[in-house]
Amino acid sequence: MRTPPDHRLNLRTILVLALLAGVLTIWQHSARASRQPSLPERMVIAVGRPLQGLFTVMQAWPRNLVTGLTQGSRLVRENEALRRKCEEAQAKITELNQCYLDLRAMVKSLGLTLEQKPEAVAARVIGLDTGASHCRATIAVERPGTVSEGDVVRQAAGLVGQVLKVQGRTAEVLLLIDPDAAVAGLDLRGRDQGIVYPQPALALPASRLKMEKIKPVAAFPDLRPGDVIVTSGLDQVYPMGIPIGKIEAVHKSPGSAESVTAIIRPFVDFFRLEYVWVLKKP
Amino acid sequence: MIWYYLGEIVLALLLAAGQVAWAPAGRWEGLAPDLVLVLVVLVGLFRGPEEAAWTGLAGALCIGALTSFPLGGLFVAYMGVGLAAGMLGQQIFSDRLPLLMITVFFAVWLARLIGLVFVPVPQFGGWLVTTLIVALYSALAALPLGWLARLVQPRTGPALTPTPGSSMLGRRS
């Protein structure tokens, strides 16, 4: 006959576990002073991150299967069309490369230098941790050492955030909707500048951003719904010209015409991130 | 016994990785269910407070490491919930899945309340909404996990005498 589960509290065991928890906490705090995870955390990360990657890949299988089964013929046609476009694009690239070489030769003969575009690395998003107090993503790159702290993360649509920590092939990204995130923004139409923060909302994590502390070009800020906001580069963290979002609404303070807040709908859907670009710091 | 505890660590790690890598399409307002907490509650109800506290410790370490969250608050929250669930195991009919879901729902609130003491949030309203969503979602996730645990329990657990006071197993036999 087997014994029933013991639901009584053994204080000695609990005390040992509490002590262990205390040691692990202190270990983490002391390791964080040198901006590194503690040894137990590193062990968990070493096993957990590949698992995250595996789960992310596995999630795509059913979707790919369903898409293949239901839209196979359409995808074949689309593939053909894309292949043709790809060949046309390749031809244009060859042409542009020739132009670039000519331009470079011309610049060299004039004694000038060309501005280098930052190098970009593709990364897969393998984890998303969003809550009321933090919004972070975990990304994985092909090779270790290709991403470093402070690198800018973006999608074709717009700015995603900044690399906070790197651990081998994976990195933690501070998303633009994190309460700690901020970016210097620029209104493309009116050229007014300001700081873009996440917009706290009841349904956190934030799905909107807000632009405040506006520095207007004219006497008063001229922000209008529909205006596109891009990074201004003034924060020296994000390079200028990366799209952030579109103004959805403008709130003016009744007391002061200078006090304006723009609510921005970001171009990036932060909850459906799959692939991103990591721009290396220049 | 050591294999049992190691198995719990592996399970906690798997669920923590699954929770962090939860598919974007399956997120509710960008939030995933707290699978590790569901595991802690299940272990508490099915195995007792000590095992649940151990699972809470392992689960908090896994989640903390994968999300870079401060461990102190996580340990207190997860181990506290494990202890509470373990002691409740005697008192409630925890094999009933709806009751298990309700337990998980309140466990999320308890864990988040404890977490609130350690990590203040910028906006309390937002915290309330996110906690409600995570609690509801975790309660839903507890349904398949609880069903699996009921299947597995008779094979792994030391359980199962039909004593009138014991929670789930007494009534099943």
Tab-separated table of C-alpha atoms in Angstrom, chain A residues 154 157-159 176 183-189 191-196 211 227-235 238-247 264 267:
chain	number	residue	atom	x	y	z
A	154	ARG	CA	14.909	47.756	-36.353
A	157	ALA	CA	8.810	49.192	-40.964
A	158	GLY	CA	10.603	51.065	-38.207
A	159	LEU	CA	12.550	51.235	-34.975
A	176	LEU	CA	10.645	51.029	-27.574
A	183	VAL	CA	14.157	58.211	-28.242
A	184	ALA	CA	14.667	61.638	-29.753
A	185	GLY	CA	12.044	62.082	-32.478
A	186	LEU	CA	11.546	64.416	-35.389
A	187	ASP	CA	8.312	65.341	-37.173
A	188	LEU	CA	9.095	64.848	-40.860
A	189	ARG	CA	6.602	67.468	-42.032
A	191	ARG	CA	10.505	69.466	-38.402
A	192	ASP	CA	9.532	69.896	-34.726
A	193	GLN	CA	11.575	67.736	-32.388
A	194	GLY	CA	10.781	66.041	-29.109
A	195	ILE	CA	11.285	63.010	-26.949
A	196	VAL	CA	9.266	59.870	-27.685
A	211	MET	CA	6.024	62.621	-28.057
A	227	ASP	CA	2.549	63.233	-39.467
A	228	VAL	CA	5.363	60.691	-39.597
A	229	ILE	CA	7.854	60.697	-36.727
A	230	VAL	CA	11.412	59.492	-37.320
A	231	THR	CA	14.488	59.372	-35.103
A	232	SER	CA	16.307	62.685	-35.016
A	233	GLY	CA	19.660	61.256	-33.950
A	234	LEU	CA	20.055	63.930	-31.284
A	235	ASP	CA	20.117	61.363	-28.479
A	238	TYR	CA	19.731	55.902	-32.502
A	239	PRO	CA	20.893	57.081	-35.929
A	240	MET	CA	18.678	59.677	-37.569
A	241	GLY	CA	15.967	58.842	-40.075
A	242	ILE	CA	14.604	55.554	-38.736
A	243	PRO	CA	10.785	55.652	-38.865
A	244	ILE	CA	9.084	55.439	-35.452
A	245	GLY	CA	5.392	55.880	-36.152
A	246	LYS	CA	2.552	58.082	-37.274
A	247	ILE	CA	0.797	60.695	-35.124
A	264	ILE	CA	1.977	58.013	-31.917
A	267	PHE	CA	4.943	51.302	-37.308
